[in-house]
Short mmCIF file of C-alpha atoms and ligand atoms in Angstrom, two decimals:
data_model
loop_
_atom_site.label_atom_id
_atom_site.label_comp_id
_atom_site.label_asym_id
_atom_site.label_seq_id
_atom_site.Cartn_x
_atom_site.Cartn_y
_atom_site.Cartn_z
CA UNK A 1 127.94 160.48 134.17
CA UNK A 2 131.63 159.81 134.76
CA UNK A 3 132.30 156.99 137.18
CA UNK A 4 134.65 157.30 140.16
CA UNK A 5 135.39 153.96 141.85
CA UNK A 6 136.76 153.42 145.35
CA UNK A 7 139.11 150.47 145.88
CA UNK A 8 140.95 149.31 148.99
CA UNK A 9 141.48 146.64 151.60
CA UNK A 10 138.85 146.14 154.32
CA UNK A 11 139.05 148.63 157.19
CA UNK A 12 140.98 151.33 155.37
CA UNK A 13 137.90 153.53 155.63
CA UNK A 14 136.23 153.28 152.24
CA UNK A 15 132.70 153.60 153.60
CA UNK A 16 133.66 156.60 155.72
CA UNK A 17 135.11 158.21 152.62
CA UNK A 18 131.97 157.45 150.61
CA UNK A 19 129.86 159.06 153.33
CA UNK A 20 132.13 162.07 153.51
CA UNK A 21 132.02 162.60 149.76
CA UNK A 22 128.27 162.26 149.68
CA UNK A 23 127.89 164.54 152.69
CA UNK A 24 125.74 161.79 154.19
CA UNK A 25 123.14 162.32 151.55
CA UNK A 26 123.25 158.62 150.74
CA UNK A 27 120.24 158.13 152.99
CA UNK A 28 118.17 159.84 150.33
CA UNK A 29 117.08 156.81 148.41
CA UNK A 30 115.59 157.49 145.03
CA UNK A 31 111.84 157.47 144.84
CA UNK A 32 111.34 154.21 142.98
CA UNK A 33 108.72 151.90 144.42
CA UNK A 34 109.60 148.28 145.05
CA UNK A 35 113.34 148.74 144.94
CA UNK A 36 115.28 147.26 147.80
CA UNK A 37 118.90 146.44 147.35
CA UNK A 38 122.29 147.04 148.81
CA UNK A 39 123.53 150.18 147.22
CA UNK A 40 126.79 150.05 145.36
CA UNK A 41 126.63 153.24 143.36
CA UNK A 42 125.61 156.72 144.34
CA UNK A 43 125.03 159.99 142.56
CA UNK A 44 127.49 162.51 143.90
CA UNK A 45 128.27 166.14 143.18
CA UNK A 46 131.25 168.43 143.75
CA UNK A 47 131.66 172.02 142.56
CA UNK A 48 128.49 171.64 140.54
CA UNK A 49 129.76 168.58 138.67
CA UNK A 50 127.85 165.36 138.95
CA UNK A 51 129.43 161.93 138.90
CA UNK A 52 128.69 158.38 139.94
CA UNK A 53 130.55 157.10 142.95
CA UNK A 54 130.95 153.31 143.03
CA UNK A 55 131.91 151.61 146.24
CA UNK A 56 133.54 148.42 144.95
CA UNK A 57 134.36 147.32 148.48
CA UNK A 58 130.78 146.97 149.61
CA UNK A 59 131.38 143.32 150.30
CA UNK A 60 134.04 142.79 152.96
CA UNK A 61 135.40 139.26 153.22
CA UNK A 62 137.00 137.35 156.07
CA UNK A 63 140.79 137.30 156.40
CA UNK A 64 141.36 134.55 153.84
CA UNK A 65 139.21 136.24 151.28
CA UNK A 66 140.90 139.64 151.41
CA UNK A 67 143.35 139.17 148.56
CA UNK A 68 140.71 137.84 146.21
CA UNK A 69 138.25 140.53 147.20
CA UNK A 70 140.63 143.43 146.69
CA UNK A 71 141.76 141.98 143.38
CA UNK A 72 138.13 141.66 142.30
CA UNK A 73 137.45 145.26 143.32
CA UNK A 74 140.39 146.46 141.30
CA UNK A 75 139.41 144.37 138.30
CA UNK A 76 135.86 145.69 138.30
CA UNK A 77 136.99 149.27 138.93
CA UNK A 78 139.53 149.17 136.15
CA UNK A 79 136.96 147.86 133.70
CA UNK A 80 134.20 150.23 134.58
CA UNK A 81 135.51 153.44 136.09
CA UNK A 82 136.75 156.66 134.52
CA UNK A 83 138.97 157.27 137.55
CA UNK A 84 139.89 155.23 140.63
CA UNK A 85 140.47 156.26 144.25
CA UNK A 86 142.86 153.74 145.75
CA UNK A 87 142.62 153.98 149.54
CA UNK A 88 145.38 152.94 151.94
CA UNK A 89 145.44 153.21 155.75
CA UNK A 90 148.30 155.56 156.52
CA UNK A 91 148.93 153.82 159.85
CA UNK A 92 149.38 150.46 158.16
CA UNK A 93 151.08 151.55 154.95
CA UNK A 94 151.09 149.39 151.84
CA UNK A 95 150.71 145.64 152.27
CA UNK A 96 151.54 142.79 149.95
CA UNK A 97 147.93 142.82 148.74
CA UNK A 98 148.24 146.50 147.94
CA UNK A 99 151.38 145.96 145.86
CA UNK A 100 149.60 143.37 143.77
CA UNK A 101 146.63 145.65 143.19
CA UNK A 102 148.89 148.58 142.43
CA UNK A 103 150.39 146.63 139.52
CA UNK A 104 146.91 146.02 138.16
CA UNK A 105 145.94 149.67 138.55
CA UNK A 106 149.14 150.93 136.94
CA UNK A 107 148.59 148.71 133.93
CA UNK A 108 145.05 150.01 133.52
CA UNK A 109 145.90 153.31 131.94
CA UNK A 110 143.23 155.15 133.86
CA UNK A 111 143.69 157.97 136.35
CA UNK A 112 144.37 156.52 139.80
CA UNK A 113 144.49 158.74 142.88
CA UNK A 114 146.26 157.40 145.94
CA UNK A 115 144.43 158.27 149.14
CA UNK A 116 146.27 157.97 152.48
CA UNK A 117 143.36 157.76 154.88
CA UNK A 118 143.28 158.10 158.66
CA UNK A 119 145.76 160.98 158.50
CA UNK A 120 143.78 162.69 161.23
CA UNK A 121 146.40 165.36 161.84
CA UNK A 122 149.50 166.72 160.15
CA UNK A 123 151.79 164.44 162.21
CA UNK A 124 150.75 161.65 159.87
CA UNK A 125 151.67 163.44 156.67
CA UNK A 126 155.30 162.21 156.54
CA UNK A 127 153.94 158.64 156.75
CA UNK A 128 151.66 159.43 153.84
CA UNK A 129 154.67 160.73 151.89
CA UNK A 130 156.28 157.28 152.17
CA UNK A 131 153.52 156.03 149.87
CA UNK A 132 155.14 157.89 146.96
CA UNK A 133 157.06 154.62 146.75
CA UNK A 134 154.01 152.85 145.32
CA UNK A 135 154.52 154.66 142.05
CA UNK A 136 150.98 155.97 141.87
CA UNK A 137 151.99 159.61 142.14
CA UNK A 138 151.26 161.97 144.97
CA UNK A 139 149.59 160.45 148.03
CA UNK A 140 146.70 162.53 149.35
CA UNK A 141 146.59 162.50 153.15
CA UNK A 142 142.98 162.71 154.32
CA UNK A 143 140.84 161.90 157.30
CA UNK A 144 137.54 160.57 156.00
CA UNK A 145 136.23 160.54 159.54
CA UNK A 146 137.05 164.15 160.39
CA UNK A 147 136.98 165.57 156.90
CA UNK A 148 140.58 166.72 156.86
CA UNK A 149 141.93 167.00 153.30
CA UNK A 150 138.84 165.51 151.66
CA UNK A 151 137.79 168.71 149.91
CA UNK A 152 141.29 169.25 148.49
CA UNK A 153 141.18 165.65 147.34
CA UNK A 154 137.85 166.21 145.60
CA UNK A 155 139.15 169.38 143.93
CA UNK A 156 141.97 167.24 142.57
CA UNK A 157 139.60 164.46 141.50
CA UNK A 158 137.68 166.99 139.41
CA UNK A 159 140.85 167.80 137.48
CA UNK A 160 141.39 164.18 136.42
CA UNK A 161 137.82 162.92 136.09
CA UNK A 162 136.61 163.40 132.51
CA UNK A 163 133.60 165.70 132.04
CA UNK A 164 131.56 162.88 130.62
CA UNK A 165 132.29 159.22 130.80
CA UNK A 166 134.51 157.80 128.08
CA UNK A 167 131.58 155.80 126.76
CA UNK A 168 129.14 158.68 126.56
CA UNK A 169 131.72 160.70 124.63
CA UNK A 170 131.26 158.38 121.69
CA UNK A 171 127.52 158.67 121.96
CA UNK A 172 127.05 161.31 119.33
CA UNK A 173 126.49 159.39 116.15
CA UNK A 174 128.07 156.30 117.69
CA UNK A 175 126.50 152.88 117.97
CA UNK A 176 123.74 152.46 120.50
CA UNK A 177 124.82 150.87 123.75
CA UNK A 178 123.30 147.60 124.93
CA UNK A 179 123.85 145.74 128.21
CA UNK A 180 123.12 142.01 128.35
CA UNK A 181 122.02 141.22 131.89
CA UNK A 182 120.75 138.19 133.77
CA UNK A 183 121.65 135.84 136.56
CA UNK A 184 124.37 133.21 136.01
CA UNK A 185 123.67 130.44 133.48
CA UNK A 186 120.66 131.99 131.78
CA UNK A 187 122.71 132.10 128.58
CA UNK A 188 124.20 135.59 128.39
CA UNK A 189 127.54 134.52 127.01
CA UNK A 190 125.90 132.05 124.62
CA UNK A 191 123.74 134.88 123.33
CA UNK A 192 126.70 137.20 122.95
CA UNK A 193 128.73 134.57 121.12
CA UNK A 194 125.89 133.62 118.80
CA UNK A 195 125.15 137.27 118.04
CA UNK A 196 128.81 138.02 117.42
CA UNK A 197 129.22 134.99 115.16
CA UNK A 198 131.57 135.79 112.36
CA UNK A 199 130.47 139.36 112.25
CA UNK A 200 132.29 140.61 115.28
CA UNK A 201 133.96 143.91 114.59
CA UNK A 202 137.31 143.33 116.21
CA UNK A 203 139.01 146.61 115.55
CA UNK A 204 137.25 149.87 115.37
CA UNK A 205 139.29 152.69 113.90
CA UNK A 206 137.10 155.63 114.79
CA UNK A 207 139.31 158.68 114.75
CA UNK A 208 139.88 160.28 118.12
CA UNK A 209 138.06 157.70 120.16
CA UNK A 210 139.49 155.38 122.72
CA UNK A 211 137.79 152.05 122.58
CA UNK A 212 136.98 150.51 125.87
CA UNK A 213 138.30 146.95 125.73
CA UNK A 214 135.46 145.67 127.86
CA UNK A 215 132.95 146.58 125.17
CA UNK A 216 132.35 144.85 121.86
CA UNK A 217 130.83 146.16 118.69
CA UNK A 218 128.64 143.67 116.93
CA UNK A 219 126.66 143.98 113.73
CA UNK A 220 123.05 142.87 114.01
CA UNK A 221 120.35 143.49 111.44
CA UNK A 222 122.60 145.73 109.39
CA UNK A 223 123.59 148.11 112.19
CA UNK A 224 126.48 148.14 114.61
CA UNK A 225 125.58 147.88 118.29
CA UNK A 226 127.88 148.41 121.18
CA UNK A 227 127.57 145.73 123.84
CA UNK A 228 128.89 147.20 127.06
CA UNK A 229 130.88 145.39 129.72
CA UNK A 230 131.09 142.15 127.81
CA UNK A 231 134.17 141.40 129.92
CA UNK A 232 131.76 140.92 132.80
CA UNK A 233 130.04 138.22 130.77
CA UNK A 234 133.08 136.55 129.25
CA UNK A 235 135.33 136.38 132.26
CA UNK A 236 133.99 135.90 135.72
CA UNK A 237 135.33 137.23 138.94
CA UNK A 238 136.69 134.09 140.58
CA UNK A 239 135.19 134.31 144.00
CA UNK A 240 132.96 131.98 145.90
CA UNK A 241 131.69 134.35 148.54
CA UNK A 242 130.84 137.81 147.41
CA UNK A 243 130.07 136.69 143.87
CA UNK A 244 126.56 138.13 144.16
CA UNK A 245 127.91 141.45 145.28
CA UNK A 246 130.29 141.70 142.32
CA UNK A 247 127.54 140.56 139.96
CA UNK A 248 125.22 143.35 141.05
CA UNK A 249 128.11 145.80 140.97
CA UNK A 250 128.70 144.86 137.35
CA UNK A 251 125.00 145.06 136.57
CA UNK A 252 124.76 148.58 138.01
CA UNK A 253 127.90 149.73 136.28
CA UNK A 254 126.92 148.22 132.94
CA UNK A 255 123.56 149.99 133.19
CA UNK A 256 125.38 153.24 133.81
CA UNK A 257 126.98 152.91 130.37
CA UNK A 258 124.06 151.38 128.51
CA UNK A 259 121.04 152.92 126.86
CA UNK A 260 119.03 149.73 126.69
CA UNK A 261 119.22 146.46 128.62
CA UNK A 262 118.40 142.98 127.39
CA UNK A 263 117.46 141.01 130.49
CA UNK A 264 117.88 137.32 129.70
CA UNK A 265 115.58 134.87 131.49
CA UNK A 266 115.88 131.08 131.46
CA UNK A 267 112.48 129.63 130.51
CA UNK A 268 113.34 126.21 131.93
CA UNK A 269 113.41 127.60 135.46
CA UNK A 270 110.90 129.57 137.50
CA UNK A 271 111.30 133.34 137.47
CA UNK A 272 113.34 134.02 140.59
CA UNK A 273 113.92 136.79 143.09
CA UNK A 274 117.28 137.36 141.46
CA UNK A 275 115.65 137.88 138.04
CA UNK A 276 113.26 140.41 139.57
CA UNK A 277 116.11 142.20 141.30
CA UNK A 278 117.94 142.64 138.03
CA UNK A 279 114.81 144.01 136.40
CA UNK A 280 114.44 146.40 139.36
CA UNK A 281 117.97 147.65 138.74
CA UNK A 282 117.05 148.41 135.14
CA UNK A 283 113.93 150.29 136.23
CA UNK A 284 115.89 152.23 138.78
CA UNK A 285 118.51 153.14 136.20
CA UNK A 286 115.81 154.45 133.87
CA UNK A 287 117.19 152.53 130.90
CA UNK A 288 115.08 150.99 128.15
CA UNK A 289 114.27 147.30 128.60
CA UNK A 290 113.86 144.23 126.38
CA UNK A 291 113.09 140.82 127.87
CA UNK A 292 114.69 137.81 126.17
CA UNK A 293 113.21 134.45 127.13
CA UNK A 294 116.07 132.05 126.40
CA UNK A 295 116.39 128.26 126.00
CA UNK A 296 113.09 128.19 124.17
CA UNK A 297 114.32 124.98 122.48
CA UNK A 298 113.99 123.18 125.83
CA UNK A 299 110.45 124.35 126.58
CA UNK A 300 107.69 121.74 126.79
CA UNK A 301 103.95 122.39 126.92
CA UNK A 302 103.64 121.90 130.68
CA UNK A 303 106.42 124.26 131.56
CA UNK A 304 105.11 126.68 128.99
CA UNK A 305 101.77 127.02 130.76
CA UNK A 306 103.51 127.68 134.07
CA UNK A 307 105.78 130.19 132.43
CA UNK A 308 102.89 132.21 131.02
CA UNK A 309 101.28 132.29 134.44
CA UNK A 310 104.53 133.38 136.13
CA UNK A 311 104.94 136.15 133.61
CA UNK A 312 101.43 137.38 134.28
CA UNK A 313 101.94 137.33 138.03
CA UNK A 314 105.53 138.42 138.51
CA UNK A 315 106.26 140.56 135.49
CA UNK A 316 103.01 142.51 135.18
CA UNK A 317 104.87 145.69 136.17
CA UNK A 318 107.04 145.40 133.05
CA UNK A 319 104.33 144.23 130.67
CA UNK A 320 105.37 147.19 128.50
CA UNK A 321 108.77 145.63 127.74
CA UNK A 322 109.08 143.94 124.34
CA UNK A 323 109.36 140.20 124.72
CA UNK A 324 111.46 137.99 122.47
CA UNK A 325 111.50 134.19 122.74
CA UNK A 326 114.92 132.98 121.71
CA UNK A 327 117.36 130.12 121.76
CA UNK A 328 120.92 131.25 122.09
CA UNK A 329 121.94 127.68 121.26
CA UNK A 330 120.06 127.25 117.96
CA UNK A 331 119.95 130.92 117.06
CA UNK A 332 116.15 130.88 116.96
CA UNK A 333 114.58 134.35 116.67
CA UNK A 334 117.77 136.19 117.57
CA UNK A 335 117.03 138.52 114.66
CA UNK A 336 113.89 139.64 116.48
CA UNK A 337 116.03 141.29 119.12
CA UNK A 338 116.82 144.07 116.66
CA UNK A 339 113.32 145.47 116.15
CA UNK A 340 112.69 145.05 119.89
CA UNK A 341 115.79 147.10 120.72
CA UNK A 342 114.83 149.72 118.16
CA UNK A 343 111.30 150.08 119.49
CA UNK A 344 112.53 150.37 123.08
CA UNK A 345 115.12 153.00 122.20
CA UNK A 346 112.63 154.99 120.15
CA UNK A 347 110.25 155.09 123.11
CA UNK A 348 113.12 156.01 125.41
CA UNK A 349 113.85 159.01 123.18
CA UNK A 350 110.22 160.09 122.75
CA UNK A 351 109.18 163.64 123.52
CA UNK A 352 105.52 164.59 123.85
CA UNK A 353 104.86 168.24 122.95
CA UNK A 354 103.69 170.28 125.93
CA UNK A 355 100.47 171.32 124.19
CA UNK A 356 99.45 167.74 123.51
CA UNK A 357 100.36 166.63 126.99
CA UNK A 358 98.22 169.35 128.59
CA UNK A 359 95.32 168.56 126.30
CA UNK A 360 95.53 164.97 127.51
CA UNK A 361 95.72 166.07 131.17
CA UNK A 362 92.61 168.25 130.71
CA UNK A 363 90.80 165.31 129.15
CA UNK A 364 91.76 163.01 132.03
CA UNK A 365 90.71 165.56 134.66
CA UNK A 366 87.33 165.96 133.00
CA UNK A 367 86.78 162.23 132.66
CA UNK A 368 88.09 161.28 136.10
CA UNK A 369 88.57 164.20 138.52
CA UNK A 370 90.82 163.75 141.54
CA UNK A 371 88.78 162.89 144.66
CA UNK A 372 88.20 165.66 147.20
CA UNK A 373 90.57 165.47 150.21
CA UNK A 374 89.73 167.36 153.42
CA UNK A 375 87.46 169.74 151.60
CA UNK A 376 89.90 170.48 148.80
CA UNK A 377 90.37 169.08 145.37
CA UNK A 378 93.98 168.99 144.19
CA UNK A 379 94.15 170.04 140.58
CA UNK A 380 96.81 169.65 137.93
CA UNK A 381 97.61 173.19 136.84
CA UNK A 382 100.10 172.39 134.14
CA UNK A 383 102.29 169.56 132.96
CA UNK A 384 105.38 169.22 130.85
CA UNK A 385 107.85 166.57 129.80
CA UNK A 386 111.02 167.54 131.60
CA UNK A 387 113.29 165.10 129.82
CA UNK A 388 113.65 162.06 127.60
CA UNK A 389 115.77 158.95 128.23
CA UNK A 390 113.52 157.93 129.89
CA UNK A 391 110.46 160.14 129.33
CA UNK A 392 110.02 162.07 132.55
CA UNK A 393 106.97 164.20 133.19
CA UNK A 394 106.37 166.86 135.78
CA UNK A 395 102.92 167.83 136.98
CA UNK A 396 102.47 171.18 138.69
CA UNK A 397 99.55 170.77 141.08
CA UNK A 398 97.56 172.73 143.62
CA UNK A 399 97.90 169.96 146.22
CA UNK A 400 99.26 166.47 146.72
CA UNK A 401 97.88 163.90 144.32
CA UNK A 402 96.98 160.46 145.68
CA UNK A 403 99.46 157.78 144.62
CA UNK A 404 96.52 156.03 143.00
CA UNK A 405 95.79 159.09 140.89
CA UNK A 406 99.39 159.33 139.79
CA UNK A 407 99.25 155.69 138.76
CA UNK A 408 96.08 156.45 136.80
CA UNK A 409 97.87 159.24 134.93
CA UNK A 410 100.84 156.97 134.24
CA UNK A 411 98.56 154.21 132.99
CA UNK A 412 96.71 156.54 130.65
CA UNK A 413 99.95 157.99 129.32
CA UNK A 414 100.96 154.45 128.37
CA UNK A 415 97.57 153.73 126.83
CA UNK A 416 97.79 156.80 124.66
CA UNK A 417 101.47 156.86 123.77
CA UNK A 418 102.54 153.23 124.27
CA UNK A 419 106.09 153.88 125.42
CA UNK A 420 106.83 150.26 124.61
CA UNK A 421 110.15 149.27 126.11
CA UNK A 422 110.80 152.30 128.30
CA UNK A 423 110.08 153.11 131.92
CA UNK A 424 108.35 156.46 132.35
CA UNK A 425 108.34 158.74 135.34
CA UNK A 426 105.64 161.09 136.51
CA UNK A 427 106.79 163.56 139.17
CA UNK A 428 104.77 166.16 141.00
CA UNK A 429 105.51 169.70 142.15
CA UNK A 430 103.00 171.16 144.55
CA UNK A 431 102.34 174.90 144.15
CA UNK A 432 100.88 176.16 147.39
P1 LIG B 501 125.63 132.92 131.32
O1 LIG B 501 126.16 132.56 132.65
O2 LIG B 501 124.35 133.70 131.45
O3 LIG B 501 126.59 133.60 130.44
O4 LIG B 501 125.18 131.53 130.64
P2 LIG B 501 125.94 130.67 129.52
O5 LIG B 501 125.84 131.34 128.20
O6 LIG B 501 127.27 130.27 130.01
O7 LIG B 501 124.97 129.39 129.43
C1 LIG B 501 124.77 128.52 130.53
C2 LIG B 501 124.42 127.13 130.01
O8 LIG B 501 123.16 127.14 129.32
C3 LIG B 501 125.43 126.60 129.01
O9 LIG B 501 125.58 125.21 129.25
C4 LIG B 501 124.78 126.85 127.66
O10 LIG B 501 125.21 125.94 126.68
C5 LIG B 501 123.31 126.66 127.97
N1 LIG B 501 122.44 127.44 127.08
C6 LIG B 501 122.51 128.78 126.85
N2 LIG B 501 121.54 129.15 126.00
C7 LIG B 501 120.84 128.04 125.66
C8 LIG B 501 119.70 127.78 124.81
O11 LIG B 501 119.12 128.64 124.17
N3 LIG B 501 119.26 126.49 124.75
C9 LIG B 501 119.87 125.49 125.44
N4 LIG B 501 119.37 124.28 125.30
N5 LIG B 501 120.91 125.71 126.25
C10 LIG B 501 121.42 126.95 126.37
#
């Protein structure tokens, strides 16, 4: 989906605008178990077109941190968005911070829409007009709080937001898109540098495509891969506070562009909450997953035993992800990433024919019928795979299935079809 990012100083009303655009549907959190995080990106829709709305200002700093924070927002937005909403408080006008950010946005060569918020009534519109002076084109006076002007703004956004994100446009026949993820210091940039080696494809002269400078194309195992948002790995947002927020913003946005994620783990340290959170983000995004256990050269036998136990305990829910033990420093087993990526992507693309799927469902029902609930036995009437990427199944049933029964179906689907490297989803539609 195309990405629309919202940038602005604290208190200009970014959150109110996010809520207004979403129509307060943001409370509808996707049905993924075990996912708790501060949301930074939302699925939004206007005039039947879907897009991803990214609130880059989700972390609001104290007074000293404002400049750095707004600069970081702009930097991230410019790298990752297809269009940017730059929000200014019409009562305050443009500040010195704004001017600095405006320069960055103008240089970015992406559509930027200037939003003059808190224009609660028409009296404010002349003040909004003053913002022409920023050189970002027409200011759009809106009141996020009362809704004034927001729908006109969205109509306008739809005219500048590309139908599909710039990255996805190159999808057809293009290189497959990989995100390298992991907490700081696990070795992401070492891995990227080692993989790139001498083989980095610096210029890519594909006709009619605009290369995103934050991505790199790297040849591995005889094929070109597109590593997305490598800028997020190579340069860091220079912030003390808020660094976590911008890291998860980047992770979410990189996943938006990627088809498969390599989550890098540091084997010399215990698997942490932060590692698990990143894996959760991958699961929530529905992208394919490969786990790279890095710094294998530093592993001793003691630590190794602990590691295996941690994996069994903490990563059982992603036991289906291919595992590669690597050393980004020595280059050990880096070549094994290629078959792992290929397997994961193949699973991600897999489609099970409806006939076969229903034969399997009939077999499962016969072998292990759903327990009777208040005198009734919910039955699966029919099932089909609604989509690939990731494989998503829908079961039409005569009543609600127990969560345990749905897990049983999911488990058996994996046993039969493997789906190595991809999350799968089993949804239910009750026919009453
Ligand atoms: P990033 O923050 O995830 O990009 O991590 P870096 O790539 O900057 O690596 C963090 C530190 O770990 C650096 O000092 C690297 O040299 C070191 N490092 C990365 N990979 C390996 C590895 O496989 N083995 C060893 N021994 N050190 C590594």
